[in-house]
C-alpha angles and dihedrals in degrees: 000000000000088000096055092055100042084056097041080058102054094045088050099058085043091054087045101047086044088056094048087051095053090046090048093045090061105039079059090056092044081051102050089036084055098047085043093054089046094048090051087049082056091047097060088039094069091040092059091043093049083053096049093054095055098037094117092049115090097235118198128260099246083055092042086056087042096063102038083054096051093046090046082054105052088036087060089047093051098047083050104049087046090048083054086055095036088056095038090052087046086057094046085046096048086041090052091049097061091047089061095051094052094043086055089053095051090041092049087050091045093059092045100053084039093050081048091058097047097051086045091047094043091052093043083055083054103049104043130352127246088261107050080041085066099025083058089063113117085225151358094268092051080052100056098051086044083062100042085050085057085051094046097042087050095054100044088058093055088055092042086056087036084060108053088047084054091045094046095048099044082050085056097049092054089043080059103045089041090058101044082043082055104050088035085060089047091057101043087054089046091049085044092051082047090060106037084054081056093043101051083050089056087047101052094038077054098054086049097060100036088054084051094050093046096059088065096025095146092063093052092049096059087047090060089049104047091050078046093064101041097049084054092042080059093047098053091048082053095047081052096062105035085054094047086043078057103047086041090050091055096036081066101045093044106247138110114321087214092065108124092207136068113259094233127196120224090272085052089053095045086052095053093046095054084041086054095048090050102063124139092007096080125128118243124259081239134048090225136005142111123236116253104187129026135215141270120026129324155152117290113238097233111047108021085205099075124063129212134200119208109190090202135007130276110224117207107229147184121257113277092014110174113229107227125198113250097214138009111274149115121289102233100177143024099193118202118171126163119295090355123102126235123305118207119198124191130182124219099185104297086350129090127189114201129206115205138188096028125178097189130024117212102176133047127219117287093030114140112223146202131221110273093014107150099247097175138304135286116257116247122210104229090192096060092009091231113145107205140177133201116206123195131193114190132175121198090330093317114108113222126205097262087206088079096050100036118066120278088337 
Protein backbone atom coordinates (compact mmCIF):
# COMPACT_ATOMS: atom_id res chain seq x y z
CA UNK A 1 0.00 0.00 0.00
CA UNK A 2 2.96 2.17 0.81
CA UNK A 3 4.16 1.56 -2.40
CA UNK A 4 0.95 2.73 -4.22
CA UNK A 5 1.04 5.77 -2.65
CA UNK A 6 4.53 6.47 -2.84
CA UNK A 7 3.96 5.97 -6.76
CA UNK A 8 0.47 7.90 -6.98
CA UNK A 9 2.79 10.81 -5.51
CA UNK A 10 5.39 10.87 -7.81
CA UNK A 11 3.09 10.68 -10.79
CA UNK A 12 1.22 13.41 -9.34
CA UNK A 13 4.14 16.06 -9.08
CA UNK A 14 5.14 14.75 -12.82
CA UNK A 15 2.00 15.36 -13.92
CA UNK A 16 2.21 18.74 -12.09
CA UNK A 17 5.72 20.04 -13.28
CA UNK A 18 4.63 18.81 -16.90
CA UNK A 19 1.68 20.96 -16.58
CA UNK A 20 3.84 24.22 -15.35
CA UNK A 21 6.14 23.62 -18.44
CA UNK A 22 3.58 23.59 -20.70
CA UNK A 23 1.82 27.23 -18.79
CA UNK A 24 5.06 28.82 -18.82
CA UNK A 25 5.77 27.74 -22.46
CA UNK A 26 3.30 29.37 -23.40
CA UNK A 27 3.32 32.57 -21.30
CA UNK A 28 7.08 32.83 -23.20
CA UNK A 29 5.53 32.59 -26.28
CA UNK A 30 2.45 35.37 -25.16
CA UNK A 31 5.44 37.37 -24.20
CA UNK A 32 7.85 37.15 -27.68
CA UNK A 33 4.68 37.28 -29.82
CA UNK A 34 3.94 40.57 -27.84
CA UNK A 35 7.50 42.27 -28.19
CA UNK A 36 7.34 41.09 -31.77
CA UNK A 37 3.92 42.79 -32.36
CA UNK A 38 5.27 46.00 -30.60
CA UNK A 39 8.63 46.03 -32.68
CA UNK A 40 6.53 45.70 -36.04
CA UNK A 41 4.22 48.74 -34.67
CA UNK A 42 7.90 50.68 -34.47
CA UNK A 43 8.61 49.72 -37.35
CA UNK A 44 5.68 51.41 -39.13
CA UNK A 45 6.05 53.86 -37.24
CA UNK A 46 9.28 54.88 -38.73
CA UNK A 47 8.12 54.13 -41.94
CA UNK A 48 5.31 56.54 -41.61
CA UNK A 49 7.75 59.23 -39.92
CA UNK A 50 10.31 58.81 -42.59
CA UNK A 51 7.36 59.50 -44.92
CA UNK A 52 6.37 62.03 -43.41
CA UNK A 53 10.20 63.92 -43.61
CA UNK A 54 10.46 63.68 -46.98
CA UNK A 55 6.74 64.32 -47.88
CA UNK A 56 7.52 67.64 -49.85
CA UNK A 57 10.65 65.79 -52.05
CA UNK A 58 9.52 64.11 -55.49
CA UNK A 59 10.83 60.82 -54.80
CA UNK A 60 11.34 58.39 -57.76
CA UNK A 61 9.19 55.62 -58.83
CA UNK A 62 11.65 52.66 -58.08
CA UNK A 63 11.72 54.27 -54.38
CA UNK A 64 8.15 54.84 -54.44
CA UNK A 65 7.81 50.97 -55.17
CA UNK A 66 10.45 50.44 -52.66
CA UNK A 67 8.56 51.78 -49.77
CA UNK A 68 5.01 50.52 -50.46
CA UNK A 69 6.61 47.32 -50.67
CA UNK A 70 8.49 47.59 -47.36
CA UNK A 71 5.31 48.91 -45.46
CA UNK A 72 2.93 45.83 -47.32
CA UNK A 73 5.60 43.57 -45.84
CA UNK A 74 5.74 44.51 -42.33
CA UNK A 75 1.77 45.06 -42.46
CA UNK A 76 1.52 41.51 -43.39
CA UNK A 77 3.86 40.68 -40.59
CA UNK A 78 1.98 42.46 -38.24
CA UNK A 79 -1.66 41.01 -39.23
CA UNK A 80 0.08 37.69 -38.93
CA UNK A 81 1.99 37.89 -35.42
CA UNK A 82 -1.51 39.43 -33.82
CA UNK A 83 -3.60 36.53 -35.56
CA UNK A 84 -0.82 34.02 -33.55
CA UNK A 85 -1.95 35.93 -30.13
CA UNK A 86 -5.44 36.25 -31.08
CA UNK A 87 -5.52 32.24 -31.54
CA UNK A 88 -3.26 31.53 -28.53
CA UNK A 89 -5.52 33.65 -26.34
CA UNK A 90 -8.61 31.69 -28.03
CA UNK A 91 -6.71 28.12 -26.59
CA UNK A 92 -6.02 29.66 -22.85
CA UNK A 93 -9.80 30.94 -23.05
CA UNK A 94 -11.26 27.67 -24.20
CA UNK A 95 -9.00 26.12 -21.83
CA UNK A 96 -10.23 28.35 -19.15
CA UNK A 97 -13.59 27.58 -20.00
CA UNK A 98 -13.39 24.08 -19.35
CA UNK A 99 -11.54 24.76 -15.72
CA UNK A 100 -14.52 26.60 -14.59
CA UNK A 101 -16.82 24.06 -15.50
CA UNK A 102 -15.24 21.74 -13.88
CA UNK A 103 -14.62 23.91 -10.81
CA UNK A 104 -18.38 24.42 -10.77
CA UNK A 105 -18.81 20.92 -10.82
CA UNK A 106 -16.38 20.20 -7.75
CA UNK A 107 -17.72 23.13 -6.00
CA UNK A 108 -21.39 22.02 -6.67
CA UNK A 109 -20.28 18.31 -5.22
CA UNK A 110 -18.42 19.93 -2.28
CA UNK A 111 -21.75 21.80 -0.89
CA UNK A 112 -23.71 18.91 -1.26
CA UNK A 113 -21.61 16.43 0.67
CA UNK A 114 -21.03 19.62 3.24
CA UNK A 115 -24.55 20.38 3.45
CA UNK A 116 -24.74 16.00 4.12
CA UNK A 117 -22.55 16.27 6.95
CA UNK A 118 -24.26 19.15 8.57
CA UNK A 119 -27.81 17.69 8.51
CA UNK A 120 -26.13 14.27 9.80
CA UNK A 121 -24.31 16.01 12.18
CA UNK A 122 -27.34 18.28 13.27
CA UNK A 123 -29.63 15.14 13.82
CA UNK A 124 -26.74 13.06 15.69
CA UNK A 125 -26.65 16.36 18.14
CA UNK A 126 -30.68 15.60 18.51
CA UNK A 127 -30.79 11.87 19.28
CA UNK A 128 -28.08 11.43 21.76
CA UNK A 129 -25.51 13.83 22.91
CA UNK A 130 -21.45 13.62 22.32
CA UNK A 131 -21.13 12.22 25.86
CA UNK A 132 -23.70 9.35 26.16
CA UNK A 133 -22.36 8.66 22.66
CA UNK A 134 -18.99 7.85 24.49
CA UNK A 135 -20.35 6.94 27.74
CA UNK A 136 -22.15 4.51 25.79
CA UNK A 137 -18.54 2.80 24.79
CA UNK A 138 -18.14 -1.03 26.13
CA UNK A 139 -14.79 0.00 27.17
CA UNK A 140 -12.18 2.48 27.40
CA UNK A 141 -10.60 1.49 24.38
CA UNK A 142 -14.07 1.68 22.34
CA UNK A 143 -14.04 5.26 23.98
CA UNK A 144 -11.38 6.30 22.96
CA UNK A 145 -11.92 5.53 19.10
CA UNK A 146 -15.57 6.98 19.59
CA UNK A 147 -13.64 10.21 20.52
CA UNK A 148 -10.96 10.18 17.84
CA UNK A 149 -14.19 9.62 15.15
CA UNK A 150 -15.66 13.03 16.71
CA UNK A 151 -12.27 14.46 15.97
CA UNK A 152 -12.15 13.14 12.80
CA UNK A 153 -15.45 13.88 11.91
CA UNK A 154 -14.73 17.46 13.12
CA UNK A 155 -12.12 17.85 11.29
CA UNK A 156 -13.39 16.35 7.94
CA UNK A 157 -15.95 18.68 8.02
CA UNK A 158 -13.19 22.07 8.42
CA UNK A 159 -11.50 20.86 5.30
CA UNK A 160 -14.68 20.15 3.68
CA UNK A 161 -15.63 24.06 4.42
CA UNK A 162 -11.57 25.00 3.65
CA UNK A 163 -12.21 23.68 0.52
CA UNK A 164 -15.02 25.26 -0.79
CA UNK A 165 -13.38 28.76 0.34
CA UNK A 166 -10.02 27.36 -1.94
CA UNK A 167 -12.28 26.27 -4.72
CA UNK A 168 -14.37 29.62 -4.73
CA UNK A 169 -11.76 31.62 -4.75
CA UNK A 170 -9.54 29.67 -7.51
CA UNK A 171 -12.96 29.88 -9.58
CA UNK A 172 -12.66 33.79 -8.96
CA UNK A 173 -9.13 34.15 -10.01
CA UNK A 174 -9.85 32.42 -13.46
CA UNK A 175 -13.21 34.55 -13.78
CA UNK A 176 -10.89 37.10 -13.56
CA UNK A 177 -8.15 35.98 -15.94
CA UNK A 178 -10.92 34.78 -18.46
CA UNK A 179 -12.30 38.10 -18.56
CA UNK A 180 -9.15 40.20 -18.86
CA UNK A 181 -8.04 36.94 -21.88
CA UNK A 182 -11.58 38.00 -23.52
CA UNK A 183 -11.38 41.75 -23.81
CA UNK A 184 -7.25 41.28 -24.61
CA UNK A 185 -8.47 39.12 -27.71
CA UNK A 186 -11.01 41.91 -28.58
CA UNK A 187 -8.42 44.32 -28.81
CA UNK A 188 -6.01 42.52 -30.55
CA UNK A 189 -9.08 41.78 -33.54
CA UNK A 190 -10.10 45.72 -33.36
CA UNK A 191 -6.18 46.83 -33.73
CA UNK A 192 -6.02 43.89 -36.70
CA UNK A 193 -9.25 45.42 -38.56
CA UNK A 194 -7.14 48.96 -38.00
CA UNK A 195 -4.40 47.61 -39.97
CA UNK A 196 -5.93 45.69 -42.60
CA UNK A 197 -7.82 48.90 -43.29
CA UNK A 198 -3.98 50.36 -43.60
CA UNK A 199 -2.86 47.60 -45.43
CA UNK A 200 -5.77 47.40 -48.50
CA UNK A 201 -4.86 51.45 -48.89
CA UNK A 202 -1.04 50.46 -49.45
CA UNK A 203 -2.23 48.03 -51.73
CA UNK A 204 -4.34 50.07 -53.83
CA UNK A 205 -1.98 53.10 -53.76
CA UNK A 206 0.32 50.19 -54.92
CA UNK A 207 -1.87 48.97 -57.94
CA UNK A 208 -1.99 52.93 -59.08
CA UNK A 209 1.50 53.35 -59.49
CA UNK A 210 2.47 49.78 -60.95
CA UNK A 211 -0.17 50.30 -63.67
CA UNK A 212 1.74 53.87 -64.23
CA UNK A 213 5.42 52.22 -64.43
CA UNK A 214 4.28 49.38 -66.86
CA UNK A 215 3.19 51.46 -69.32
CA UNK A 216 6.65 52.54 -69.73
CA UNK A 217 8.26 49.28 -68.34
CA UNK A 218 11.51 49.42 -70.79
CA UNK A 219 12.74 52.90 -69.19
CA UNK A 220 12.55 51.43 -65.39
CA UNK A 221 14.29 48.66 -66.26
CA UNK A 222 17.12 50.38 -67.39
CA UNK A 223 16.93 52.25 -64.44
CA UNK A 224 17.31 49.01 -62.40
CA UNK A 225 20.43 47.99 -64.68
CA UNK A 226 22.17 50.62 -64.78
CA UNK A 227 21.96 50.97 -60.68
CA UNK A 228 22.77 47.45 -61.08
CA UNK A 229 26.06 48.19 -62.64
CA UNK A 230 27.11 50.73 -60.74
CA UNK A 231 26.39 48.94 -57.12
CA UNK A 232 28.85 45.78 -58.69
CA UNK A 233 31.47 48.39 -60.24
CA UNK A 234 31.65 49.43 -56.39
CA UNK A 235 31.95 45.98 -55.25
CA UNK A 236 34.60 45.09 -57.18
CA UNK A 237 36.36 47.99 -56.23
CA UNK A 238 35.54 46.69 -52.76
CA UNK A 239 36.64 43.11 -53.49
CA UNK A 240 40.24 45.21 -54.81
CA UNK A 241 41.04 46.55 -51.78
CA UNK A 242 40.07 43.99 -49.33
CA UNK A 243 42.41 41.54 -51.50
CA UNK A 244 45.31 44.05 -51.66
CA UNK A 245 44.51 44.80 -47.50
CA UNK A 246 45.18 40.76 -47.51
CA UNK A 247 48.48 40.42 -49.66
CA UNK A 248 49.71 43.57 -47.77
CA UNK A 249 48.66 41.75 -44.10
CA UNK A 250 50.91 38.58 -44.92
CA UNK A 251 53.77 40.59 -46.77
CA UNK A 252 54.20 41.87 -43.58
CA UNK A 253 54.06 38.96 -41.68
CA UNK A 254 56.16 37.14 -43.99
CA UNK A 255 53.79 34.27 -45.62
CA UNK A 256 52.26 33.53 -48.80
CA UNK A 257 51.03 36.41 -50.50
CA UNK A 258 47.91 33.94 -51.95
CA UNK A 259 46.64 33.49 -48.82
CA UNK A 260 42.63 34.66 -48.85
CA UNK A 261 42.70 35.53 -45.14
CA UNK A 262 44.41 38.24 -42.99
CA UNK A 263 47.51 36.98 -41.16
CA UNK A 264 46.33 38.15 -37.84
CA UNK A 265 48.57 38.61 -34.46
CA UNK A 266 47.30 37.44 -31.31
CA UNK A 267 45.49 40.91 -30.71
CA UNK A 268 43.86 40.28 -34.55
CA UNK A 269 42.67 36.96 -33.40
CA UNK A 270 41.30 38.25 -30.01
CA UNK A 271 39.37 40.86 -32.07
CA UNK A 272 37.75 38.41 -34.33
CA UNK A 273 36.93 36.41 -31.87
CA UNK A 274 35.16 39.00 -29.91
CA UNK A 275 33.80 40.12 -33.32
CA UNK A 276 32.56 36.28 -33.76
CA UNK A 277 30.91 36.03 -30.20
CA UNK A 278 29.39 38.64 -30.72
CA UNK A 279 27.00 37.65 -33.85
CA UNK A 280 23.84 38.60 -34.16
CA UNK A 281 24.08 40.94 -30.97
CA UNK A 282 25.75 43.79 -32.71
CA UNK A 283 24.57 47.38 -32.61
CA UNK A 284 23.48 49.04 -35.93
CA UNK A 285 25.58 51.30 -37.82
CA UNK A 286 22.49 53.74 -37.16
CA UNK A 287 20.40 54.67 -34.05
CA UNK A 288 17.23 54.34 -36.05
CA UNK A 289 16.46 53.38 -39.09
CA UNK A 290 14.40 50.14 -41.35
CA UNK A 291 16.06 48.21 -44.00
CA UNK A 292 15.07 48.92 -47.18
CA UNK A 293 16.69 46.46 -49.19
CA UNK A 294 17.91 42.88 -48.16
CA UNK A 295 20.68 40.83 -49.05
CA UNK A 296 21.64 38.35 -51.44
CA UNK A 297 19.93 38.25 -54.85
CA UNK A 298 16.38 38.98 -55.70
CA UNK A 299 13.60 40.08 -57.92
CA UNK A 300 13.45 43.46 -58.66
CA UNK A 301 10.15 45.03 -57.64
CA UNK A 302 9.47 46.35 -60.45
CA UNK A 303 9.97 43.74 -63.40
CA UNK A 304 9.85 40.30 -61.94
CA UNK A 305 11.71 39.40 -64.59
CA UNK A 306 15.24 40.96 -63.45
CA UNK A 307 17.10 39.91 -60.45
CA UNK A 308 19.36 41.97 -58.22
CA UNK A 309 21.85 41.18 -55.98
CA UNK A 310 22.58 43.75 -52.76
CA UNK A 311 25.95 42.65 -50.97
CA UNK A 312 24.87 44.30 -47.96
CA UNK A 313 21.77 45.94 -46.86
CA UNK A 314 20.45 49.82 -47.46
CA UNK A 315 19.11 51.13 -44.42
CA UNK A 316 16.45 53.84 -44.70
CA UNK A 317 17.60 56.87 -42.19
CA UNK A 318 16.71 60.29 -40.64
CA UNK A 319 18.26 63.46 -41.90
CA UNK A 320 21.71 64.11 -40.37
CA UNK A 321 21.94 60.37 -39.02
CA UNK A 322 25.20 59.77 -37.56
CA UNK A 323 26.90 56.45 -38.88
CA UNK A 324 28.21 54.57 -35.79
CA UNK A 325 30.89 51.70 -35.88
CA UNK A 326 29.54 48.55 -35.12
CA UNK A 327 32.67 47.10 -33.27
CA UNK A 328 35.71 48.27 -32.11
CA UNK A 329 38.44 48.20 -34.96
CA UNK A 330 41.05 50.27 -37.52
CA UNK A 331 39.89 52.03 -40.00
CA UNK A 332 41.91 50.62 -43.00
CA UNK A 333 40.17 52.75 -46.06
CA UNK A 334 38.40 55.77 -46.80
CA UNK A 335 37.19 54.94 -50.33
CA UNK A 336 36.23 57.94 -52.74
CA UNK A 337 35.57 57.17 -56.21
CA UNK A 338 33.58 59.61 -58.95
CA UNK A 339 29.98 60.41 -58.38
CA UNK A 340 29.94 58.02 -55.38
CA UNK A 341 30.10 59.21 -51.75
CA UNK A 342 32.58 58.12 -49.24
CA UNK A 343 33.12 54.86 -48.46
CA UNK A 344 34.49 54.02 -44.83
CA UNK A 345 36.10 50.63 -44.23
CA UNK A 346 36.92 49.33 -40.92
CA UNK A 347 38.72 45.85 -39.89
CA UNK A 348 37.72 43.82 -36.95
CA UNK A 349 40.66 40.94 -37.09
CA UNK A 350 39.98 39.05 -40.63
CA UNK A 351 36.36 41.22 -40.77
CA UNK A 352 35.79 44.13 -42.05
CA UNK A 353 32.30 46.36 -41.69
CA UNK A 354 31.83 49.08 -44.46
CA UNK A 355 30.01 52.10 -44.30
CA UNK A 356 28.68 53.52 -47.88
CA UNK A 357 27.05 56.59 -49.20
CA UNK A 358 28.55 59.14 -46.40
CA UNK A 359 27.92 63.05 -46.32
CA UNK A 360 30.23 63.77 -43.81
CA UNK A 361 33.81 61.55 -42.57
CA UNK A 362 34.68 61.71 -39.09
CA UNK A 363 37.58 59.43 -38.96
CA UNK A 364 41.10 59.00 -41.33
CA UNK A 365 42.75 55.85 -42.36
CA UNK A 366 44.62 53.97 -39.70
CA UNK A 367 42.27 55.24 -36.81
CA UNK A 368 41.39 52.54 -34.17
CA UNK A 369 38.10 52.66 -33.30
CA UNK A 370 35.30 51.72 -30.51
CA UNK A 371 31.49 50.29 -30.88
CA UNK A 372 29.18 52.99 -31.31
CA UNK A 373 32.02 55.51 -32.06
CA UNK A 374 30.48 58.36 -34.58
CA UNK A 375 32.37 57.62 -37.46
CA UNK A 376 30.49 60.29 -40.05
CA UNK A 377 26.78 61.07 -41.30
CA UNK A 378 24.65 59.62 -43.36
CA UNK A 379 24.26 61.42 -47.15
CA UNK A 380 21.03 62.94 -47.83
CA UNK A 381 19.61 63.13 -51.32
CA UNK A 382 18.63 66.55 -51.66
CA UNK A 383 16.67 65.61 -54.99
CA UNK A 384 14.14 62.92 -53.25
CA UNK A 385 15.32 63.95 -49.57
CA UNK A 386 15.99 60.25 -48.64
CA UNK A 387 18.85 59.81 -46.41
CA UNK A 388 20.25 56.16 -46.98
CA UNK A 389 22.86 54.09 -45.93
CA UNK A 390 24.43 51.11 -47.36
CA UNK A 391 26.20 48.58 -44.69
CA UNK A 392 28.47 46.01 -45.66
CA UNK A 393 29.93 42.92 -43.62
CA UNK A 394 32.79 41.03 -45.44
CA UNK A 395 34.89 38.39 -44.43
CA UNK A 396 38.35 37.61 -46.40
CA UNK A 397 36.82 38.92 -49.67
CA UNK A 398 33.35 37.05 -49.05
CA UNK A 399 30.52 39.35 -48.15
CA UNK A 400 28.28 37.93 -45.33
CA UNK A 401 23.99 38.95 -44.64
CA UNK A 402 24.56 41.55 -41.90
CA UNK A 403 20.98 40.72 -40.63
CA UNK A 404 22.32 37.76 -39.06
CA UNK A 405 25.26 39.56 -37.24
CA UNK A 406 23.56 42.90 -36.34
CA UNK A 407 20.31 42.84 -33.47
CA UNK A 408 17.12 42.04 -34.47
CA UNK A 409 18.20 43.10 -38.16
Amino acid sequence: MRKKAKLNIVFTILVLLVCSSVIFSQNNKQKELETRRQELRREIQKITQLRSENKSKEKSELSLIEDFNYKISVLNNLIKVTNQQANFLTREINSNQKQITRLRDELKQLKEDYAAMIVKSYKSKNEQSRIMFLLSSEDFKQAYKRLQYIKQYSNHQREQGEAIKAKTIELQDINIKLSKQKEDKNKLIADNRVVQKTLEAERKQHEILMKSIKKNLSFYTTQIRTKQREANKIDRELERIIKAAIVKSNQKAGKATTSKSFALTPEGRALARNFELNKGKLDWPVEKGIVKTRYGRQRSPIDKSIYITSNGVRIATERGAKVRAVFNGEVIEILRMKNIRPIVMIKHGNYITIYTNLGKVYVKKGDKVTTKQTIGEVYTNASNGETILKFIVNKGGKTENPALWCYRM
